[in-house]
Amino acid sequence: MVNQWYKSAVVYGIDVKVFSDSDGDGMGDFQGLISKLDYLSSLGVNCLWLLPFHPSPKIDNGYDVADYYNVDPALGNLGDFVQFIHEADQRGIRVIMDLVINHTSVENSWFKDASATRESRYRDYYIWEDEPKENKEKVMLKGIQESIWEYSEATDSYYLHRYFKDQADLNLANPRVRKEVLKIMDFWLKLGVSGFRIDAAHVVTDPADVDHIDFGNLHTLFDEMRAFLDIRNPNAVLLGEASVGPDELPKYFGNNESGKERIHMLFNFLINKHIMLSFARQEGATVAKGLKLYKDIAQSHWLNFVRHHDELNLELLSDDERMEVWNAFAPEEDMRLFGHGIRRRLPPMLKNNHARIRQIYSLMFSMPGTPLISYGEEIGMGDNLSLEGRESVRTPMQWSPVKGGGFSTADPEDLYRPVIESGDYSTEKINVNDQQNDPSSLLNWFCSLVKVRRQNPVIGMGAWDILNVSDSCAVALIYEMPEATVVVAHNLSPEPVEVSVDTGFLLKSAVEIFSDEKYDKEILFNKLKLNGYGYRWIQVLDKEKITFLNN
């Protein structure tokens, strides 16, 4: 039987380069990560998602891969990686890694060969045109890149790049390229990874506007990847990054024609946007609206997040809705990115309001699916807007109040990326060491949240529904399995409320398992009290179904 471990996991996202530096050269590495596995185990996470760690010029933080079959020498070697996998496994922690298949670095040997001559055996690994059709709408990094085509003098032709010009798009209609993708997967599966996060899956499936290539249905690539995993390691998973609308999402989960499943789970961009909009409006009804957009998608499982390593993407909101979120959380132009995003971490967005910070993570952890914590979120790290673009939210992990934040002993000018040294989010004020010694800290609250979430797998695996609530400021969900029922409710307004929650059953016995404070011992769903920015997770121990008799 296939182990659906990912449905009850808590995922922690790590960029090795900025997590922990073991040798003092200013860059994080695998030995540094190994030294922090006990910390991650104590936090309660049981799956790590690693951002790219391959050899790379790092024009795009490592997403410009130069060699898929190795570790960046600055981070260690393959032996260090295998040791890391072993040490993580000893602590019951699985590892999934980024799989960047939309493009390679122009420093990749495939591209170097392909760009040297039109007769190269790797020429059709990429997409070339002599007279390309420009399409500004397909530029992914608006304001940074102006074109999706770049001239290559050696062969007097242009190559496609949806992102930076240093990242040439692969031709995923080419069977040889698809075989390379499977070879890469096989290599890392043999070293012990438990799955892959497919970077830019929504771009992978978007065909280029060229006449000489028949792209067909690019979603079928995921059929091949899933079939390979089902044979090679049926317990390994595919996690997709696809920021698309509700109508497009089913194509990533399954093949309607064959009935075969494709990607195991997707980043939940839809609910992420609606949670941010709901926080801007301070009402729960917007969360319910977002949930309804995708509730009935078959075979779906979601990875839920508040923030991650990129900009907070608001692309799927309307212009007016996006402006609401911008006005609330990114009022200055410098806080915005690519015409649709926010380049800030959450605490500065919420003005370090701890009640709201805790509530948004309680809400995210209680959404249908699997929760993701991005490194540093558990201590409330801030951002550095003086850094360019997405780098503002990619500062090093803050371990202690010492120089370098405990991340590295290197001189500040030698750090891969500077630590935050001043202000409310400096290493002196925000760090793991201090918060571990403070029972009321955000870190210790996160430990409790993770523990409760893992003790209630019904949230990730059970049937769920949105409950009717008497006040639009609140939102409530129910999760049910034969052996468990959990109801969660959140009040997104600053004022306390008493709401009626229509559960569809008569409550006989229940216990509160997580909340912003201790509420009345007696739990009444028809008179459920919620503090301003309050939340309550309630485990139903005994209930009676309501039966309606016809007159």
Coordinates of C-alpha atoms in Angstrom, one line a residue:
M1 CA 0.0 0.0 0.0
V2 CA 1.3 3.5 -0.9
N3 CA 2.1 5.6 2.1
Q4 CA 0.4 9.0 1.8
W5 CA 2.8 10.5 4.3
Y6 CA 2.7 13.9 2.7
K7 CA -1.0 14.4 3.7
S8 CA -0.1 14.5 7.4
A9 CA 3.3 16.2 7.0
V10 CA 4.5 19.6 8.2
V11 CA 7.0 20.9 5.6
Y12 CA 9.9 23.3 6.3
G13 CA 11.5 25.2 3.4
I14 CA 15.2 25.8 3.5
D15 CA 17.7 27.6 1.3
V16 CA 21.0 25.9 2.3
K17 CA 23.0 28.9 1.3
V18 CA 21.5 31.1 4.0
F19 CA 20.7 28.6 6.8
S20 CA 23.9 27.7 8.6
D21 CA 27.6 28.2 7.7
S22 CA 29.8 25.5 9.2
D23 CA 33.2 26.6 7.9
G24 CA 33.0 30.4 8.2
D25 CA 33.2 31.2 4.5
G26 CA 30.1 33.3 4.5
M27 CA 27.8 30.8 2.8
G28 CA 25.6 28.1 4.4
D29 CA 26.4 24.5 3.6
F30 CA 25.2 21.0 4.2
Q31 CA 27.4 20.4 7.2
G32 CA 25.8 23.5 8.8
L33 CA 22.3 22.2 7.9
I34 CA 23.2 18.8 9.5
S35 CA 24.1 20.6 12.7
K36 CA 20.6 22.1 12.8
L37 CA 18.6 18.9 12.3
D38 CA 18.1 18.5 16.0
Y39 CA 16.5 22.0 16.1
L40 CA 14.3 21.1 13.2
S41 CA 13.3 17.9 14.8
S42 CA 12.4 19.7 18.1
L43 CA 10.3 22.1 16.1
G44 CA 8.3 19.1 15.0
V45 CA 8.6 19.3 11.2
N46 CA 8.9 16.0 9.4
C47 CA 9.7 17.1 5.8
L48 CA 12.3 19.5 4.4
W49 CA 12.0 21.2 1.1
L50 CA 15.4 22.3 -0.2
L51 CA 15.8 25.1 -2.7
P52 CA 18.3 24.5 -5.4
F53 CA 21.8 23.4 -4.2
H54 CA 23.4 22.6 -7.5
P55 CA 26.4 24.3 -9.1
S56 CA 25.1 27.6 -10.4
P57 CA 26.2 31.1 -11.3
K58 CA 23.4 32.1 -8.9
I59 CA 22.0 34.8 -11.1
D60 CA 18.6 33.6 -9.9
N61 CA 19.5 32.3 -6.4
G62 CA 20.4 28.9 -7.8
Y63 CA 17.4 28.4 -10.1
D64 CA 19.9 28.8 -12.9
V65 CA 21.3 25.3 -12.7
A66 CA 24.6 24.5 -14.3
D67 CA 24.9 20.8 -13.3
Y68 CA 21.9 18.8 -12.2
Y69 CA 24.0 15.9 -11.0
N70 CA 26.1 17.6 -8.3
V71 CA 26.2 19.8 -5.3
D72 CA 27.6 23.4 -5.4
P73 CA 31.1 23.1 -4.1
A74 CA 30.5 26.0 -1.8
L75 CA 27.8 24.0 -0.1
G76 CA 29.7 20.7 0.2
N77 CA 29.8 17.6 -2.0
L78 CA 27.7 14.6 -2.7
G79 CA 29.1 12.8 0.4
D80 CA 27.8 15.7 2.5
F81 CA 24.4 15.4 0.9
V82 CA 24.2 11.7 1.5
Q83 CA 25.2 12.2 5.1
F84 CA 22.5 14.9 5.4
I85 CA 19.8 12.5 4.0
H86 CA 20.9 9.8 6.5
E87 CA 20.9 12.1 9.5
A88 CA 17.5 13.5 8.5
D89 CA 16.1 10.0 8.1
Q90 CA 17.4 9.1 11.6
R91 CA 15.2 11.8 12.9
G92 CA 12.1 10.8 10.9
I93 CA 12.5 13.7 8.5
R94 CA 12.0 13.3 4.8
V95 CA 13.5 15.5 2.1
I96 CA 12.1 16.8 -1.1
M97 CA 14.2 18.9 -3.5
D98 CA 13.7 21.5 -6.1
L99 CA 13.6 20.2 -9.7
V100 CA 14.2 23.0 -12.1
I101 CA 13.2 21.7 -15.5
N102 CA 11.8 24.8 -17.3
H103 CA 15.2 26.2 -18.0
T104 CA 19.0 25.7 -17.3
S105 CA 21.7 28.2 -16.8
V106 CA 23.5 29.4 -19.9
E107 CA 26.6 28.0 -18.2
N108 CA 25.1 24.5 -18.3
S109 CA 27.2 22.2 -20.6
W110 CA 24.1 21.4 -22.6
F111 CA 23.6 25.0 -23.5
K112 CA 27.2 25.8 -24.1
D113 CA 27.3 23.0 -26.7
A114 CA 23.9 23.9 -28.2
S115 CA 24.9 27.6 -28.6
A116 CA 28.2 26.9 -30.2
T117 CA 26.9 25.3 -33.4
R118 CA 23.6 24.5 -35.1
E119 CA 24.8 21.0 -35.5
S120 CA 25.2 20.4 -31.8
R121 CA 23.5 17.2 -30.4
Y122 CA 22.1 19.4 -27.7
R123 CA 20.7 22.0 -30.1
D124 CA 17.1 20.8 -29.8
Y125 CA 17.3 20.7 -26.0
Y126 CA 16.5 24.4 -26.3
I127 CA 14.1 26.5 -28.3
W128 CA 15.7 28.5 -31.1
E129 CA 14.3 31.0 -33.6
D130 CA 16.0 33.0 -36.4
E131 CA 13.2 35.6 -36.4
P132 CA 11.3 35.2 -33.1
K133 CA 7.8 36.4 -32.4
E134 CA 8.0 38.7 -29.4
N135 CA 5.3 38.3 -26.8
K136 CA 5.7 40.8 -23.9
E137 CA 2.8 39.0 -22.0
K138 CA 5.0 36.0 -21.4
V139 CA 7.8 37.9 -19.7
M140 CA 7.8 36.5 -16.2
L141 CA 10.0 39.1 -14.5
K142 CA 8.3 42.3 -15.6
G143 CA 10.4 45.4 -14.9
I144 CA 13.6 43.4 -15.0
Q145 CA 13.5 41.5 -18.3
E146 CA 12.0 43.2 -21.4
S147 CA 12.0 40.3 -23.8
I148 CA 11.7 36.5 -23.9
W149 CA 14.3 36.1 -26.6
E150 CA 18.1 36.6 -26.5
Y151 CA 20.4 36.8 -29.4
S152 CA 23.3 34.2 -29.7
E153 CA 26.0 35.5 -32.0
A154 CA 27.8 32.2 -32.5
T155 CA 24.8 30.7 -34.4
D156 CA 23.1 34.0 -35.4
S157 CA 19.8 33.0 -33.7
Y158 CA 17.7 33.6 -30.7
Y159 CA 17.0 31.4 -27.7
L160 CA 13.8 31.5 -25.5
H161 CA 14.0 32.6 -21.9
R162 CA 10.9 33.2 -20.0
Y163 CA 12.9 34.3 -16.9
F164 CA 16.4 35.9 -16.9
K165 CA 18.3 35.9 -20.2
D166 CA 20.9 33.8 -18.3
Q167 CA 18.3 31.0 -18.1
A168 CA 17.6 29.3 -21.4
D169 CA 14.2 27.5 -21.6
L170 CA 14.4 23.7 -22.2
N171 CA 12.4 22.2 -25.1
L172 CA 10.2 19.8 -23.0
A173 CA 8.4 18.6 -26.2
N174 CA 11.7 16.8 -27.0
P175 CA 11.6 13.1 -25.9
R176 CA 15.4 13.3 -25.2
V177 CA 14.9 16.2 -22.8
R178 CA 12.1 14.3 -21.0
K179 CA 14.4 11.3 -20.6
E180 CA 17.0 13.6 -19.1
V181 CA 14.4 14.8 -16.6
L182 CA 13.7 11.2 -15.5
K183 CA 17.5 10.5 -15.3
I184 CA 17.9 13.5 -13.0
M185 CA 15.0 12.2 -10.8
D186 CA 16.5 8.7 -10.7
F187 CA 19.9 10.0 -9.6
W188 CA 18.6 11.9 -6.6
L189 CA 16.0 9.2 -5.7
K190 CA 19.0 6.8 -5.4
L191 CA 20.5 9.2 -2.9
G192 CA 17.4 9.1 -0.8
V193 CA 15.2 12.1 -1.6
S194 CA 11.4 11.6 -1.1
G195 CA 10.2 13.8 -3.9
F196 CA 10.6 16.8 -6.0
R197 CA 9.1 20.3 -6.1
I198 CA 8.5 21.1 -9.8
D199 CA 9.6 24.7 -10.2
A200 CA 7.4 26.9 -12.4
A201 CA 5.1 24.1 -13.4
H202 CA 2.7 26.6 -14.9
V203 CA 5.4 27.8 -17.2
V204 CA 6.5 24.3 -18.1
T205 CA 3.0 23.6 -19.5
D206 CA 2.8 26.9 -21.4
P207 CA 4.0 26.2 -25.0
A208 CA 6.2 28.7 -26.8
D209 CA 4.9 30.6 -29.8
V210 CA 7.1 28.9 -32.5
D211 CA 6.0 27.2 -35.6
H212 CA 8.7 24.5 -36.0
I213 CA 8.0 22.6 -32.7
D214 CA 4.8 20.7 -32.0
F215 CA 4.5 21.0 -28.2
G216 CA 1.3 19.1 -27.9
N217 CA -0.1 18.8 -24.4
L218 CA 2.9 19.5 -22.2
H219 CA 0.9 18.4 -19.1
T220 CA 1.6 14.8 -20.3
L221 CA 5.2 15.3 -19.1
F222 CA 3.8 15.0 -15.6
D223 CA 2.2 11.7 -16.6
E224 CA 5.6 10.4 -17.4
M225 CA 7.2 11.7 -14.2
R226 CA 4.4 10.2 -12.1
A227 CA 4.6 6.9 -13.8
F228 CA 8.3 6.8 -13.3
L229 CA 7.9 7.6 -9.6
D230 CA 5.2 5.0 -9.2
I231 CA 7.7 2.3 -10.3
R232 CA 10.9 3.7 -8.9
N233 CA 9.6 4.8 -5.5
P234 CA 5.8 4.9 -5.1
N235 CA 6.1 6.7 -1.8
A236 CA 7.9 9.7 -3.4
V237 CA 5.9 12.7 -4.3
L238 CA 5.7 15.5 -6.9
L239 CA 4.9 19.0 -5.6
G240 CA 4.0 21.5 -8.3
E241 CA 4.3 25.2 -8.4
A242 CA 1.4 26.3 -10.6
S243 CA -0.1 29.7 -10.1
V244 CA -3.1 29.3 -12.3
G245 CA -6.9 29.8 -12.0
P246 CA -9.3 27.2 -10.8
D247 CA -10.2 26.0 -14.3
E248 CA -6.6 25.1 -15.1
L249 CA -5.8 23.4 -11.8
P250 CA -7.4 20.0 -12.5
K251 CA -4.9 19.4 -15.4
Y252 CA -2.0 19.2 -13.0
F253 CA -3.7 16.7 -10.7
G254 CA -4.8 14.2 -13.2
N255 CA -5.3 13.1 -16.8
N256 CA -9.0 13.1 -17.5
E257 CA -8.6 11.0 -20.6
S258 CA -6.7 8.2 -19.0
G259 CA -7.8 8.6 -15.4
K260 CA -4.2 8.6 -14.3
E261 CA -3.0 10.8 -11.5
R262 CA -0.3 13.4 -12.1
I263 CA 1.1 15.7 -9.5
H264 CA 0.5 14.7 -5.9
M265 CA 0.1 18.2 -4.5
L266 CA 0.2 21.8 -5.6
F267 CA 1.2 25.0 -3.8
N268 CA -2.1 26.6 -2.9
F269 CA -1.8 30.0 -4.4
L270 CA -5.5 30.5 -4.5
I271 CA -6.1 30.3 -0.8
N272 CA -2.9 32.2 -0.1
K273 CA -4.1 35.2 -2.0
H274 CA -7.6 35.0 -0.4
I275 CA -6.1 34.8 3.1
M276 CA -4.1 37.9 2.4
L277 CA -7.2 39.7 1.0
S278 CA -9.2 38.6 4.0
F279 CA -6.6 40.0 6.3
A280 CA -6.7 43.3 4.4
R281 CA -10.5 43.3 4.8
Q282 CA -10.4 41.8 8.3
E283 CA -13.3 39.4 7.4
G284 CA -13.5 35.7 7.2
A285 CA -16.0 35.5 4.4
T286 CA -13.2 36.1 1.8
V287 CA -11.4 33.0 3.0
A288 CA -14.6 30.9 2.5
K289 CA -14.9 32.4 -1.0
G290 CA -11.4 31.3 -1.8
L291 CA -12.0 27.8 -0.5
K292 CA -15.1 27.4 -2.6
L293 CA -13.1 28.1 -5.8
Y294 CA -11.3 24.8 -5.6
K295 CA -13.2 22.6 -3.1
D296 CA -14.5 20.2 -5.7
I297 CA -11.3 19.6 -7.7
A298 CA -10.8 15.8 -7.8
Q299 CA -7.6 14.1 -6.6
S300 CA -6.4 17.4 -5.1
H301 CA -4.0 17.9 -2.2
W302 CA -2.5 21.3 -1.3
L303 CA 0.6 22.7 0.2
N304 CA -0.6 25.8 2.1
F305 CA 1.7 28.7 3.0
V306 CA 1.8 32.2 4.2
R307 CA 5.1 33.2 2.7
H308 CA 8.0 31.5 1.0
H309 CA 11.2 32.4 -0.8
D310 CA 9.7 34.4 -3.6
E311 CA 7.5 37.5 -3.8
L312 CA 3.9 37.2 -2.3
N313 CA 2.2 36.6 -5.6
L314 CA -1.2 38.4 -6.0
E315 CA -1.6 37.8 -9.7
L316 CA -4.9 35.8 -9.5
L317 CA -6.7 38.6 -7.7
S318 CA -8.6 41.3 -9.6
D319 CA -6.9 44.7 -10.0
D320 CA -9.1 46.2 -7.3
E321 CA -8.5 43.3 -4.9
R322 CA -4.8 43.5 -5.4
M323 CA -4.8 47.2 -4.7
E324 CA -6.7 46.4 -1.4
V325 CA -3.8 44.1 -0.3
W326 CA -1.1 46.5 -1.5
N327 CA -2.7 49.4 0.4
A328 CA -2.9 47.4 3.5
F329 CA 0.5 45.6 3.4
A330 CA 2.7 47.2 0.7
P331 CA 1.7 50.9 0.6
E332 CA 5.1 52.0 -0.9
E333 CA 6.1 51.2 -4.4
D334 CA 9.5 49.8 -3.3
M335 CA 7.6 47.1 -1.4
R336 CA 6.0 45.7 -4.6
L337 CA 7.5 43.6 -7.4
F338 CA 6.7 42.5 -10.9
G339 CA 3.4 44.4 -11.0
H340 CA 1.6 41.7 -9.0
G341 CA 3.6 40.9 -5.9
I342 CA 4.9 42.0 -2.5
R343 CA 8.6 41.6 -1.5
R344 CA 8.1 41.7 2.3
R345 CA 8.0 39.1 5.0
L346 CA 4.9 38.8 7.1
P347 CA 5.7 40.5 10.4
P348 CA 6.6 43.9 8.9
M349 CA 3.4 43.6 6.7
L350 CA 1.3 43.1 9.9
K351 CA 3.3 45.8 11.8
N352 CA 4.6 43.1 14.1
N353 CA 1.1 42.6 15.6
H354 CA 1.6 39.2 17.3
A355 CA -2.1 38.5 17.7
R356 CA -2.5 38.7 13.9
I357 CA 0.8 36.9 13.1
R358 CA -0.3 34.0 15.3
Q359 CA -3.8 34.0 13.8
I360 CA -2.7 33.9 10.2
Y361 CA -0.5 30.8 10.9
S362 CA -3.3 29.2 12.9
L363 CA -5.6 29.8 9.9
M364 CA -3.0 28.4 7.4
F365 CA -2.3 25.3 9.4
S366 CA -6.0 24.6 9.6
M367 CA -6.6 24.8 5.9
P368 CA -7.3 21.6 3.9
G369 CA -3.9 20.2 3.0
T370 CA -0.3 20.3 4.3
P371 CA 1.3 23.3 5.9
L372 CA 4.6 24.9 4.9
I373 CA 6.9 26.9 7.2
S374 CA 9.6 28.9 5.4
Y375 CA 12.8 29.2 7.4
G376 CA 12.7 32.0 9.9
E377 CA 8.9 32.3 10.0
E378 CA 8.8 30.4 13.3
I379 CA 10.7 33.3 15.0
G380 CA 9.1 36.2 13.1
M381 CA 12.1 37.2 10.9
G382 CA 11.7 40.5 9.0
D383 CA 13.0 41.6 5.6
N384 CA 15.7 43.9 4.2
L385 CA 14.2 46.2 1.5
S386 CA 17.6 47.6 0.7
L387 CA 18.4 44.4 -1.1
E388 CA 17.2 44.0 -4.7
G389 CA 14.0 42.2 -5.8
R390 CA 13.3 38.9 -4.0
E391 CA 16.5 39.1 -2.1
S392 CA 14.7 41.2 0.5
V393 CA 13.1 38.1 2.0
R394 CA 16.1 35.8 1.6
T395 CA 18.3 37.0 4.4
P396 CA 20.2 34.5 6.5
M397 CA 18.6 32.6 9.4
Q398 CA 19.0 34.3 12.7
W399 CA 20.2 31.9 15.4
S400 CA 21.6 34.1 18.1
P401 CA 22.2 37.7 19.0
V402 CA 26.0 37.5 18.3
K403 CA 27.7 39.1 15.3
G404 CA 26.5 37.4 12.1
G405 CA 23.4 36.2 13.9
G406 CA 24.9 32.8 14.6
F407 CA 24.6 32.1 10.9
S408 CA 28.3 32.6 10.1
T409 CA 31.5 33.7 11.7
A410 CA 32.6 35.4 8.5
D411 CA 33.2 39.1 8.3
P412 CA 30.0 41.0 7.2
E413 CA 31.4 41.9 3.8
D414 CA 32.1 38.2 3.1
L415 CA 28.5 36.9 3.7
Y416 CA 26.7 35.5 0.7
R417 CA 23.8 37.8 1.8
P418 CA 23.8 40.3 4.7
V419 CA 22.1 39.5 8.0
I420 CA 19.6 42.0 9.4
E421 CA 21.8 44.0 11.9
S422 CA 19.5 46.9 12.9
G423 CA 15.9 47.7 13.6
D424 CA 13.0 45.8 15.1
Y425 CA 14.0 42.6 13.2
S426 CA 17.7 42.6 13.8
T427 CA 19.5 39.5 15.0
E428 CA 19.8 41.1 18.4
K429 CA 16.0 41.3 18.8
I430 CA 14.9 38.3 16.7
N431 CA 16.7 35.0 17.1
V432 CA 16.3 31.3 17.9
N433 CA 18.4 31.3 21.1
D434 CA 16.4 34.0 22.9
Q435 CA 13.0 32.7 21.9
Q436 CA 13.9 29.1 23.0
N437 CA 14.3 30.6 26.5
D438 CA 11.1 32.5 26.4
P439 CA 7.9 30.4 27.1
S440 CA 5.7 33.1 25.5
S441 CA 7.8 33.4 22.3
L442 CA 6.5 32.9 18.8
L443 CA 8.9 30.0 18.4
N444 CA 7.5 28.1 21.3
W445 CA 4.0 28.9 20.1
F446 CA 4.9 27.4 16.7
C447 CA 6.1 24.3 18.4
S448 CA 2.7 23.9 20.0
L449 CA 1.0 24.6 16.7
V450 CA 3.0 22.0 14.8
K451 CA 2.4 19.4 17.6
V452 CA -1.3 19.9 17.5
R453 CA -1.4 19.8 13.7
R454 CA 0.5 16.6 13.6
Q455 CA -1.7 15.1 16.3
N456 CA -4.7 15.8 14.1
P457 CA -4.1 14.2 10.7
V458 CA -7.8 14.5 10.0
I459 CA -7.1 18.1 8.8
G460 CA -4.8 16.8 6.0
M461 CA -6.6 13.5 5.2
G462 CA -10.2 13.9 6.2
A463 CA -13.3 15.1 4.3
W464 CA -13.8 18.8 4.8
D465 CA -16.5 21.4 4.4
I466 CA -17.0 25.1 4.9
L467 CA -19.6 25.8 7.7
N468 CA -22.1 28.6 7.7
V469 CA -21.3 31.3 10.2
S470 CA -23.6 34.0 11.4
D471 CA -21.1 36.8 11.0
S472 CA -18.9 37.5 7.9
C473 CA -16.0 38.5 10.1
A474 CA -15.5 34.8 11.0
V475 CA -14.8 31.6 9.0
A476 CA -15.2 28.0 10.2
L477 CA -14.3 24.6 8.8
I478 CA -15.1 21.0 9.7
Y479 CA -12.9 18.0 9.1
E480 CA -14.3 14.5 9.5
M481 CA -13.0 10.9 9.4
P482 CA -14.7 7.9 11.0
E483 CA -12.4 8.2 14.0
A484 CA -12.2 12.0 14.3
T485 CA -14.0 15.3 13.9
V486 CA -12.4 18.7 14.2
V487 CA -14.0 22.1 13.9
V488 CA -11.8 25.2 13.5
A489 CA -13.0 28.8 13.7
H490 CA -11.3 32.2 13.2
N491 CA -12.4 35.8 13.8
L492 CA -10.5 38.0 11.5
S493 CA -11.8 41.3 13.0
P494 CA -10.2 43.1 15.9
E495 CA -13.4 43.0 17.9
P496 CA -14.6 40.0 19.9
V497 CA -17.7 38.3 18.6
E498 CA -20.2 35.6 19.4
V499 CA -21.2 33.6 16.4
S500 CA -23.5 30.7 15.5
V501 CA -21.8 28.0 13.6
D502 CA -24.0 25.6 11.7
T503 CA -22.3 22.2 12.1
G504 CA -25.3 20.0 11.1
F505 CA -25.2 18.0 14.3
L506 CA -26.0 18.3 18.0
L507 CA -22.9 18.5 20.1
K508 CA -22.7 16.2 23.0
S509 CA -19.1 16.4 24.0
A510 CA -16.0 18.3 22.8
V511 CA -12.6 19.6 23.9
E512 CA -10.6 22.6 22.8
I513 CA -7.2 21.5 21.5
F514 CA -5.7 24.9 20.4
S515 CA -6.8 28.5 20.9
D516 CA -5.6 32.0 21.3
E517 CA -6.6 31.8 25.0
K518 CA -8.6 29.7 27.4
Y519 CA -12.3 30.1 26.6
D520 CA -15.3 28.9 28.6
K521 CA -15.1 25.2 29.4
E522 CA -18.6 24.7 27.9
I523 CA -18.4 24.7 24.1
L524 CA -21.6 25.9 22.3
F525 CA -21.5 26.1 18.5
N526 CA -24.6 28.2 18.5
K527 CA -22.9 30.7 20.8
L528 CA -19.3 30.4 20.0
K529 CA -17.1 33.1 21.5
L530 CA -14.1 34.4 19.6
N531 CA -11.7 37.1 20.7
G532 CA -10.6 39.8 18.3
Y533 CA -8.2 38.0 16.0
G534 CA -9.2 34.9 17.9
Y535 CA -9.0 31.2 16.9
R536 CA -10.3 28.0 18.3
W537 CA -9.6 24.4 17.2
I538 CA -12.2 22.1 18.7
Q539 CA -12.1 18.3 18.7
V540 CA -15.6 16.8 18.8
L541 CA -15.7 13.7 21.0
D542 CA -19.4 12.9 20.7
K543 CA -22.2 14.2 18.5
E544 CA -25.7 13.3 17.4
K545 CA -26.8 13.7 13.8
I546 CA -29.8 16.1 13.3
T547 CA -32.7 14.3 11.7
F548 CA -35.5 16.2 9.9
L549 CA -38.9 14.6 9.9
N550 CA -41.4 15.2 7.1
N551 CA -44.8 16.5 8.4

